[in-house]
Short mmCIF file of C-alpha atoms in Angstrom, two decimals:
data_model
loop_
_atom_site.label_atom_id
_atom_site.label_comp_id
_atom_site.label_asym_id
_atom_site.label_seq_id
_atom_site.Cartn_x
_atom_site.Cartn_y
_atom_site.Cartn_z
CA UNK A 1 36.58 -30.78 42.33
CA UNK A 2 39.38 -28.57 41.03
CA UNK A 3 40.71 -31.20 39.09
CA UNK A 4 37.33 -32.08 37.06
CA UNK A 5 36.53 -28.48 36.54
CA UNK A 6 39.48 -27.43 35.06
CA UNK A 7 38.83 -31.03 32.93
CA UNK A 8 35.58 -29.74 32.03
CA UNK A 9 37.19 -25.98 30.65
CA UNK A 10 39.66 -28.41 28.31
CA UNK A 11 37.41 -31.20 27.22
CA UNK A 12 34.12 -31.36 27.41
CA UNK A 13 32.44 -31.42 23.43
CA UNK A 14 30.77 -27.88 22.79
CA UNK A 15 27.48 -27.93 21.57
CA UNK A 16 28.56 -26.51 18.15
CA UNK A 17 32.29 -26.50 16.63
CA UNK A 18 33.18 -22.98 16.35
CA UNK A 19 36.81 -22.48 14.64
CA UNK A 20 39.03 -19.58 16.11
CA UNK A 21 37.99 -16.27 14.44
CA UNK A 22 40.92 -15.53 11.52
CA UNK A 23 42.79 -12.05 11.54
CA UNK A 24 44.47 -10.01 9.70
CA UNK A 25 45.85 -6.60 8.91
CA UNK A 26 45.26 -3.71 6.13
CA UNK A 27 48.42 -1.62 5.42
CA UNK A 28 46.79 1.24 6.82
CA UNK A 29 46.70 -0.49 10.49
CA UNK A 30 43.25 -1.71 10.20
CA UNK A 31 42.92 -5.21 12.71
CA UNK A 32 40.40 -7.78 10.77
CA UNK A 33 38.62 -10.59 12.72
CA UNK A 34 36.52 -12.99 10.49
CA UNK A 35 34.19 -15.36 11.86
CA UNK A 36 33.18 -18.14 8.72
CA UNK A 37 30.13 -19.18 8.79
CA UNK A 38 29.22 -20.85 5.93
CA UNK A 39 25.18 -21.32 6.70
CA UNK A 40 24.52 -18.03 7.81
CA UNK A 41 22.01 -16.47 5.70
CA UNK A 42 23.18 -12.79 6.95
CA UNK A 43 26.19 -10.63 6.84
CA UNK A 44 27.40 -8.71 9.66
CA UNK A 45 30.16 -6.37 10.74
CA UNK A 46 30.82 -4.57 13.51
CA UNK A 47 33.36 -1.14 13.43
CA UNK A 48 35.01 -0.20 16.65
CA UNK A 49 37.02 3.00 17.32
CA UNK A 50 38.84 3.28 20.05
CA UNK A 51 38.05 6.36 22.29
CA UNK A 52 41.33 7.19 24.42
CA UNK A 53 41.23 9.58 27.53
CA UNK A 54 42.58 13.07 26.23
CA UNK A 55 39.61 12.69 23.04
CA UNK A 56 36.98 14.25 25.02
CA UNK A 57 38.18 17.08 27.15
CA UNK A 58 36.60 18.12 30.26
CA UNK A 59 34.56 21.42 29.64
CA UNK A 60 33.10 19.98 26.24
CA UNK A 61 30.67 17.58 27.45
CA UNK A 62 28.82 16.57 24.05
CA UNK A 63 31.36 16.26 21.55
CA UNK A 64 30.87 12.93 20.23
CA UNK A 65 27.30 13.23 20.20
CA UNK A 66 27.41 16.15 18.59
CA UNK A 67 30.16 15.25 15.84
CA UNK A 68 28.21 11.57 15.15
CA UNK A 69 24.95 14.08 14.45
CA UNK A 70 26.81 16.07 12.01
CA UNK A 71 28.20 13.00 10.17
CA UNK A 72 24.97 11.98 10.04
CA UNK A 73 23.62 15.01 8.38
CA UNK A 74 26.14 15.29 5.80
CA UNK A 75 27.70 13.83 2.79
CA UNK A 76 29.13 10.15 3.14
CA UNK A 77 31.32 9.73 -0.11
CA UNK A 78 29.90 12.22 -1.96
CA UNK A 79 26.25 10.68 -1.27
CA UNK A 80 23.67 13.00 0.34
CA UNK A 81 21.84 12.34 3.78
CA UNK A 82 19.14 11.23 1.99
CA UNK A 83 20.56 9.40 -0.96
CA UNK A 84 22.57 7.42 1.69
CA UNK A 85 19.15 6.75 3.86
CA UNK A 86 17.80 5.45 0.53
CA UNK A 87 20.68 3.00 -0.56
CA UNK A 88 20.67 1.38 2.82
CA UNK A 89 16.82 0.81 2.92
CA UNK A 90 16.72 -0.34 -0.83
CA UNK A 91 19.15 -2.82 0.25
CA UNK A 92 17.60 -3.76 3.29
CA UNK A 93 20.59 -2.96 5.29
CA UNK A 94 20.17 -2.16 8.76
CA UNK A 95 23.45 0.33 10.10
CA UNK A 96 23.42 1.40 13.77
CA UNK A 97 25.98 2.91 15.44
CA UNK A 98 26.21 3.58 19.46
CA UNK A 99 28.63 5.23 21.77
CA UNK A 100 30.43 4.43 25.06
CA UNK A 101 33.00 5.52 27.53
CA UNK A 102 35.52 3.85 25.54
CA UNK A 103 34.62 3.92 21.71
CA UNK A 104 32.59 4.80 18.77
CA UNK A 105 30.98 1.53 17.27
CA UNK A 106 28.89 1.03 13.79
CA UNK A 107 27.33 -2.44 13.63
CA UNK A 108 26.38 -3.53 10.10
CA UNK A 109 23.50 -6.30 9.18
CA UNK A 110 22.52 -7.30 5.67
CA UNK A 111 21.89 -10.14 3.39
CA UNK A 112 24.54 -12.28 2.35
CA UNK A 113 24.71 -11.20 -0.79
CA UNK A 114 24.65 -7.89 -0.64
CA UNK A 115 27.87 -8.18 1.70
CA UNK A 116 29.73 -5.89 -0.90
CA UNK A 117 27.49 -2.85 -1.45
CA UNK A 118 26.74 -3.00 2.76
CA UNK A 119 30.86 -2.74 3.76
CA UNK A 120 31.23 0.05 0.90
CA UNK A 121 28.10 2.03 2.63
CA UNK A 122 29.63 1.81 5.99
CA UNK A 123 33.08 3.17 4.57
CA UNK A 124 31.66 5.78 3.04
CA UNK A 125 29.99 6.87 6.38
CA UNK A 126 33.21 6.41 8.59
CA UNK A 127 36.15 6.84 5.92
CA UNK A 128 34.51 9.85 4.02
CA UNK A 129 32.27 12.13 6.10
CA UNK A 130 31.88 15.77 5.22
CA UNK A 131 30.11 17.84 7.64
CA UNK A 132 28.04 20.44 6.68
CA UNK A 133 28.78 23.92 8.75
CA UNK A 134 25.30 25.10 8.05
CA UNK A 135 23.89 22.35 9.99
CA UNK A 136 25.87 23.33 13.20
CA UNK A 137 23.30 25.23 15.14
CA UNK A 138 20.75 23.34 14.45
CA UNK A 139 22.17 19.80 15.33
CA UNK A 140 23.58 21.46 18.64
CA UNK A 141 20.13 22.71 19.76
CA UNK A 142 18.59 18.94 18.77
CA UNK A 143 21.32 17.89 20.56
CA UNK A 144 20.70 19.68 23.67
CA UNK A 145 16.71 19.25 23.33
CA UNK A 146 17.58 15.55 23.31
CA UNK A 147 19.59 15.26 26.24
CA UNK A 148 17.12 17.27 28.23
CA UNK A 149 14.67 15.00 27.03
CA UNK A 150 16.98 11.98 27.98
CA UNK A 151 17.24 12.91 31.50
CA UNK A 152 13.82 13.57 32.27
CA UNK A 153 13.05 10.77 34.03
CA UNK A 154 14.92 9.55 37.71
CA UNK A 155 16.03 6.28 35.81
CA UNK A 156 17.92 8.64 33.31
CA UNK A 157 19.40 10.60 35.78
CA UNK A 158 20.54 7.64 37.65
CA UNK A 159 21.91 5.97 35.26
CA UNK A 160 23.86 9.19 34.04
CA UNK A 161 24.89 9.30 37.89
CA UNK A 162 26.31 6.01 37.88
CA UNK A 163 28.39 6.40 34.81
CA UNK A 164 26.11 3.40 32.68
CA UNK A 165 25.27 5.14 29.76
CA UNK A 166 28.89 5.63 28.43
CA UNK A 167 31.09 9.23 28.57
CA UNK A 168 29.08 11.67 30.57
CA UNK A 169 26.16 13.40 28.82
CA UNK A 170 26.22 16.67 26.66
CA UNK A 171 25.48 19.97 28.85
CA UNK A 172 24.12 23.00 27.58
CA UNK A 173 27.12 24.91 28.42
CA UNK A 174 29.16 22.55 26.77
CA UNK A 175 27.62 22.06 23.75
CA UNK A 176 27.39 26.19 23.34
CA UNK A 177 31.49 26.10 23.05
CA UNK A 178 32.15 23.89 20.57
CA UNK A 179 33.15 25.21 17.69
CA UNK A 180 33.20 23.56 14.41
CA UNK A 181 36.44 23.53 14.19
CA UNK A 182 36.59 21.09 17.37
CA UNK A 183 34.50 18.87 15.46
CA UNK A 184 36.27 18.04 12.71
CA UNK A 185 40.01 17.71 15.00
CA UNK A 186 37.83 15.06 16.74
CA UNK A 187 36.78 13.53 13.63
CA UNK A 188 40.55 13.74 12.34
CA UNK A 189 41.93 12.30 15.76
CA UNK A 190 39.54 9.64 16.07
CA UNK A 191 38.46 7.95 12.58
CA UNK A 192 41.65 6.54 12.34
CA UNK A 193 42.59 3.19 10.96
CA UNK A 194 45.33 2.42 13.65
CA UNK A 195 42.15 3.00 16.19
CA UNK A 196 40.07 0.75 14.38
CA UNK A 197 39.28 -3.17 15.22
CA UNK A 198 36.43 -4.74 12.38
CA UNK A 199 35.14 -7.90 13.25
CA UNK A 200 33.08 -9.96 10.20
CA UNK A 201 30.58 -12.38 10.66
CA UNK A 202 28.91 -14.30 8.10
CA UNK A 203 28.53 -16.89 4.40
CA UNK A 204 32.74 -15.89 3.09
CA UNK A 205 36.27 -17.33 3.38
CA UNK A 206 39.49 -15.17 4.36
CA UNK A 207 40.92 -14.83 0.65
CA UNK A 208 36.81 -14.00 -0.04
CA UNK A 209 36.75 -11.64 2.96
CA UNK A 210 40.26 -9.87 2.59
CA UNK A 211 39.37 -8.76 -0.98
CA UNK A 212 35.93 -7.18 0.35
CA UNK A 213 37.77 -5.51 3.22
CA UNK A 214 40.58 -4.18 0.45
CA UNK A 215 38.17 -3.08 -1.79
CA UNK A 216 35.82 -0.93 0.64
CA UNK A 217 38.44 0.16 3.33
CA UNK A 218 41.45 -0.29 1.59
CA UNK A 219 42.28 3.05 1.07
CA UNK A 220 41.72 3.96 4.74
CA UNK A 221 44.79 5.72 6.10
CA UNK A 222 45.52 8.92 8.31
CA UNK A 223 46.76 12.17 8.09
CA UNK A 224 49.36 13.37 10.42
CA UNK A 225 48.61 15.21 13.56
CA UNK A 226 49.00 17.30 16.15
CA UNK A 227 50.63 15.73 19.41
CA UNK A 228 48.11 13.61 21.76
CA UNK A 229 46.32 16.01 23.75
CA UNK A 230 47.40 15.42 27.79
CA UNK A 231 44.99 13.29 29.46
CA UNK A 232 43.18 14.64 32.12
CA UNK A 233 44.06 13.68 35.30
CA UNK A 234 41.27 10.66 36.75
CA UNK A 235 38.47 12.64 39.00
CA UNK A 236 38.03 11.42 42.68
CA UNK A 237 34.89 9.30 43.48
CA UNK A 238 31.94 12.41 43.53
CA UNK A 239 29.43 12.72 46.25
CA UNK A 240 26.46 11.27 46.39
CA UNK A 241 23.71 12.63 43.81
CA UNK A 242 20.30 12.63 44.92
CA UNK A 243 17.62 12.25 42.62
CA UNK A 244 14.53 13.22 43.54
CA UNK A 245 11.64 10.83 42.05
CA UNK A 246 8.05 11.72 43.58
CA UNK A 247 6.00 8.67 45.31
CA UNK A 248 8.98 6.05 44.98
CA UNK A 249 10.33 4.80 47.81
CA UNK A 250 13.49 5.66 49.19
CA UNK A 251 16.38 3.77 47.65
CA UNK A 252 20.14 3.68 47.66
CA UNK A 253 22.22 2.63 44.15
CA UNK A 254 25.96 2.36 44.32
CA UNK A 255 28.22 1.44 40.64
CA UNK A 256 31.99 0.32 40.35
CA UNK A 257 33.14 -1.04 37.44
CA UNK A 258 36.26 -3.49 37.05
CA UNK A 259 40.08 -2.06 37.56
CA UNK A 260 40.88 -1.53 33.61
CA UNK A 261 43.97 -3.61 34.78
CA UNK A 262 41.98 -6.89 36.32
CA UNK A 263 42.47 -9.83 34.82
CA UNK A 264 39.69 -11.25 32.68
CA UNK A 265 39.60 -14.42 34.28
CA UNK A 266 39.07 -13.45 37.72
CA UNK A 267 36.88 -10.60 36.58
CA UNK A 268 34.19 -13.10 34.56
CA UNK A 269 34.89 -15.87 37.77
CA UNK A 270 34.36 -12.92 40.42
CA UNK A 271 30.76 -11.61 38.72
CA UNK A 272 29.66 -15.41 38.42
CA UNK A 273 30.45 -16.23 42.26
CA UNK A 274 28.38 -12.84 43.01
CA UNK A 275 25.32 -13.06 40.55
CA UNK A 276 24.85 -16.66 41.88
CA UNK A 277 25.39 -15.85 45.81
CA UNK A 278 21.54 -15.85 47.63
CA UNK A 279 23.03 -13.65 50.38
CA UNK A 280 22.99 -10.79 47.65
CA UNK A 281 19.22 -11.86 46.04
CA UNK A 282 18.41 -8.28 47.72
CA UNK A 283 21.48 -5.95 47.07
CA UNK A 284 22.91 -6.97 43.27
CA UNK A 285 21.12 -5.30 40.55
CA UNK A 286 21.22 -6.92 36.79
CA UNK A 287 24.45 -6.51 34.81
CA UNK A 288 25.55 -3.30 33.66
CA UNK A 289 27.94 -2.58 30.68
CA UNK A 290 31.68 -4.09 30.89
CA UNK A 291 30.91 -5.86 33.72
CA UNK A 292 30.20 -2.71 36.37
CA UNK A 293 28.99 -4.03 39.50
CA UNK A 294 25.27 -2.33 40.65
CA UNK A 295 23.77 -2.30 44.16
CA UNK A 296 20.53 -1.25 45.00
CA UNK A 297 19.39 -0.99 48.33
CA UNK A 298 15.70 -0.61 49.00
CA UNK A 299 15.05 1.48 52.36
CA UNK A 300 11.41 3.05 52.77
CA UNK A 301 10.94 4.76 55.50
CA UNK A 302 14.54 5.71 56.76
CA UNK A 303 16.74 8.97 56.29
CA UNK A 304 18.65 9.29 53.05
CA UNK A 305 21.96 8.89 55.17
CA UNK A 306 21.30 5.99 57.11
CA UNK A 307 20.33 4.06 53.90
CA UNK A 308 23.47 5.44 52.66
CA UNK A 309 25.39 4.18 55.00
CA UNK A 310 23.96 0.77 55.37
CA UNK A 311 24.63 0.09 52.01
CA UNK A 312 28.11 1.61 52.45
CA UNK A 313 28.42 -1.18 55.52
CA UNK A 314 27.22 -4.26 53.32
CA UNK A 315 29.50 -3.25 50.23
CA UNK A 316 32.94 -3.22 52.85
CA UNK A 317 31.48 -6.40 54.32
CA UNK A 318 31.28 -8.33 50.49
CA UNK A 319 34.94 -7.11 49.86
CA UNK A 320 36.05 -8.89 52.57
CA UNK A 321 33.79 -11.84 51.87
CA UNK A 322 36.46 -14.69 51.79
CA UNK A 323 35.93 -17.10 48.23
CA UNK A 324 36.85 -20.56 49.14
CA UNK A 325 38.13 -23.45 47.22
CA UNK A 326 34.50 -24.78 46.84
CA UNK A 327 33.27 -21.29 45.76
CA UNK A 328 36.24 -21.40 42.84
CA UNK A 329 35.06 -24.93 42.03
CA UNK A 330 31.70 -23.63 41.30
CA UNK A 331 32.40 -20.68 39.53
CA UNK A 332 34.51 -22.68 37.11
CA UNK A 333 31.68 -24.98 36.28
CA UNK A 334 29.59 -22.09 35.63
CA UNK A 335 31.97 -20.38 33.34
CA UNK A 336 32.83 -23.79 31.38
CA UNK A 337 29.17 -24.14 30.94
CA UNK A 338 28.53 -20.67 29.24
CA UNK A 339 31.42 -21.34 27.13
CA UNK A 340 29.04 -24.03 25.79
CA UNK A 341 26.42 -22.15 24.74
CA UNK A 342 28.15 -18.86 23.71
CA UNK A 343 28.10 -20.30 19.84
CA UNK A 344 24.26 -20.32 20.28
CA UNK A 345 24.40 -16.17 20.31
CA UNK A 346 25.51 -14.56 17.38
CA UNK A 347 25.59 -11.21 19.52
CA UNK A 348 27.46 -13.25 22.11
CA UNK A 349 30.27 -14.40 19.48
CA UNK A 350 31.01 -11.10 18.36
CA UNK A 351 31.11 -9.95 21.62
CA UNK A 352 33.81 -12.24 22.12
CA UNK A 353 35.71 -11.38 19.36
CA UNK A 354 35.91 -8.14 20.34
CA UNK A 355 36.97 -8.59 23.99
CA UNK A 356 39.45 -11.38 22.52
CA UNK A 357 41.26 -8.92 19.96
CA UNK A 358 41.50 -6.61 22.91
CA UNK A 359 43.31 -9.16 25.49
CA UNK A 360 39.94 -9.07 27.51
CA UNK A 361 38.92 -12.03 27.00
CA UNK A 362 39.06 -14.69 29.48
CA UNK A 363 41.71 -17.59 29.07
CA UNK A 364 40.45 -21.48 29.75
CA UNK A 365 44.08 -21.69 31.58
CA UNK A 366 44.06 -18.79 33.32
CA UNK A 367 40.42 -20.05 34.34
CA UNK A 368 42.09 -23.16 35.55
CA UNK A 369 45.18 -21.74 37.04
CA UNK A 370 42.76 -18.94 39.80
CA UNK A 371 43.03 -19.01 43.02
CA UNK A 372 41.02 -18.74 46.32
CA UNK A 373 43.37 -15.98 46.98
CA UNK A 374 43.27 -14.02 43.87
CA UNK A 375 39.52 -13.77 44.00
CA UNK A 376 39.67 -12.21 47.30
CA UNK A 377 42.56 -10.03 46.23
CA UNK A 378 40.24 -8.94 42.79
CA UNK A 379 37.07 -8.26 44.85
CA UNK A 380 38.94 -6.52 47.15
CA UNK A 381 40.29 -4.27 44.53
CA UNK A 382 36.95 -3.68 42.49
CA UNK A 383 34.75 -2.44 45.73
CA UNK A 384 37.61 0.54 46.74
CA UNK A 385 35.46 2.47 48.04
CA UNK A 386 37.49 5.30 46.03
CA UNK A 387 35.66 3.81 43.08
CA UNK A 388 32.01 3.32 43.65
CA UNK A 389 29.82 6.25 42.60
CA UNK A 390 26.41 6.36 44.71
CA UNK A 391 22.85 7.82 44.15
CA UNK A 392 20.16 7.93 46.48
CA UNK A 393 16.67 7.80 45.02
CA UNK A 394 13.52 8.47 45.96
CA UNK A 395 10.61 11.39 47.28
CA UNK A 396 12.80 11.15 50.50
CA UNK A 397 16.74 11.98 48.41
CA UNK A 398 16.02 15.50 48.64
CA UNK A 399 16.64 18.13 46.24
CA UNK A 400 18.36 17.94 42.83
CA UNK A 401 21.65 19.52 43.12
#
């Protein structure tokens, strides 16, 4: 069985040819992934910035929401708010932006043709932003009404609990120390070409696509600064948080994602022996971001801490579950086969490309070349218990803390 899986990673026909993506560099230290696709009706881009540890300082909980507000509220290369909001919808170009634990990302749809005047909109939004001071106080108080407004239901809370929702949330004491001052070293830290990873999708050729790139983000380099500010050292595992949530019954959630070190093969082999194990129909929750493993245990009826500790007995029992050679054979199939239909998923490609320019990406060989042992050894590593954060939930967790 080993044998004909790992034949199945190397040569079975994909549903649809798909060419390696094509990179290259800007001067500036701007990474370039193109994907051709020469009968794709739309263009898209995605912008990724990497977030490192020492960018967000404990103590100033809402400074990247805050700082993405005020570039939104001011000039982006000398266009207004509202001249900008205009050229995009005259266009018909749809610009969305999101952030995470680990980076700021603007994703980029338009029409094929309009490729040019969509890439030069997005670099005047990341390359030249000019906040407006005026708009300070007010952005910080729709900030905070926001987040308040975010968290009002037990879902929110949980998730923020859990760590799903990306860097932990803005607080109102936070938010009331930032200066703007801190905004704009964020800005000047993170908006950095040597940070940045673009990945282009869509109807143009690499000569085609290195002269758009050139043209809008050419220019893109960065100022010098001040030394890296010291990373923080990593928090132990908090408590439990209870979150009360009237007439639910009582439940038990637990989160861990993947060691940042784990290798992507066993990682992506690891989640596919677990999401397709029956004996966990009852425990594993649907995929969270980057792979973080969710439990939920459903307990009506019982005390907060025995459910707690239940759940704490069936997570120690799973690390030590044992993956056989037949479990290894089947998770290979199952990766092979999503390989297969990844070029069906536009969302999925990019995706890829991403997690491929980053080393995260899973390698067919490295696929081929796992091991009974090293999938023990992995899921032994990602359920530490010094890793999972819990949440109990439910009119029986008890009050808020």
């Amino acid at each position: 069985m080993a044998l004909a899986a790992v034949l199945l990673l190397t040569g079975a026909p994909r549903l649809a040819a798909q060419a390696p993506p094509r990179t290259f560099t800007l001067p500036g230290g701007l990474r370039v992934m193109l994907r051709e696709d020469q009968g794709r009706l739309l263009f898209r881009a995605r912008l990724r910035l990497a977030l490192r540890p020492g960018d967000l300082p404990p103590g100033k909980e809402g400074l990247a929401d805050l700082a993405l507000r005020m570039m939104d509220r001011g000039e982006a290369g000398q266009l207004s708010p509202a001249a900008f909001d205009r050229a995009l919808d005259e266009g018909g170009i749809r610009l969305t932006r999101t952030l995470s634990a680990g980076a700021l990302t603007w994703e980029l749809v338009s029409r094929s043709r309009d490729q040019d005047r969509a890439l030069g909109l997005l670099a005047n939004r990341v390359l030249r932003p000019v906040l407006d001071p005026a708009t300070l106080e007010p952005e910080r108080l729709a900030c905070w009404r926001d987040q308040e407004a975010a968290l009002a239901s037990p879902d929110a809370r949980l998730r923020t609990a859990l760590g799903l929702d990306g860097p932990p949330p803005a607080t109102e004491q936070g938010l009331g120390q930032l200066t703007f001052a801190d905004l704009e070293t964020f800005l000047r830290r993170v908006l950095r070409p040597e940070r940045a990873l673009l990945v282009l999708e869509g109807d143009l050729g690499l000569e085609q696509a290195k002269a758009l790139v050139l043209l809008s983000l050419g220019t893109w380099t960065g100022a010098p600064l001040a030394p890296e500010p010291p990373v923080p050292a990593a928090p132990a595992a908090p408590p439990p948080v209870r979150i009360p949530a009237p007439g639910e019954p009582l439940r038990v959630e637990a989160a861990v994602p993947p060691p940042a070190d784990l290798d992507p093969s066993l990682r992506d082999l690891v989640l596919l022996l677990l999401r397709n194990d029956p004996r966990l129909a009852d425990l594993l929750a649907p995929d969270s971001p980057g792979g973080t493993l969710r439990f939920t245990l459903r307990a009506p009826g019982q005390q907060a801490d025995a459910a707690l500790a239940a759940l704490r007995d069936r997570l120690a029992a799973l690390a030590g579950r044992g993956f056989t050679a037949a479990d290894l054979d089947r998770a290979r199939t199952a990766w092979a086969e999503a390989q297969r239909v990844r070029p069906l998923h536009p969302e999925a490609m990019l995706d890829g490309d991403l997690q491929e320019a980053d080393g995260l990406a899973p390698r067919s060989w490295a696929v081929g070349a796992a091991t009974p042992g090293a999938l023990n050894g992995a899921l032994g590593r990602w359920l530490d218990p010094a890793r999972i954060r819990w949440a109990i939930v439910g009119e029986a967790a008890g009050p808020r803390p």
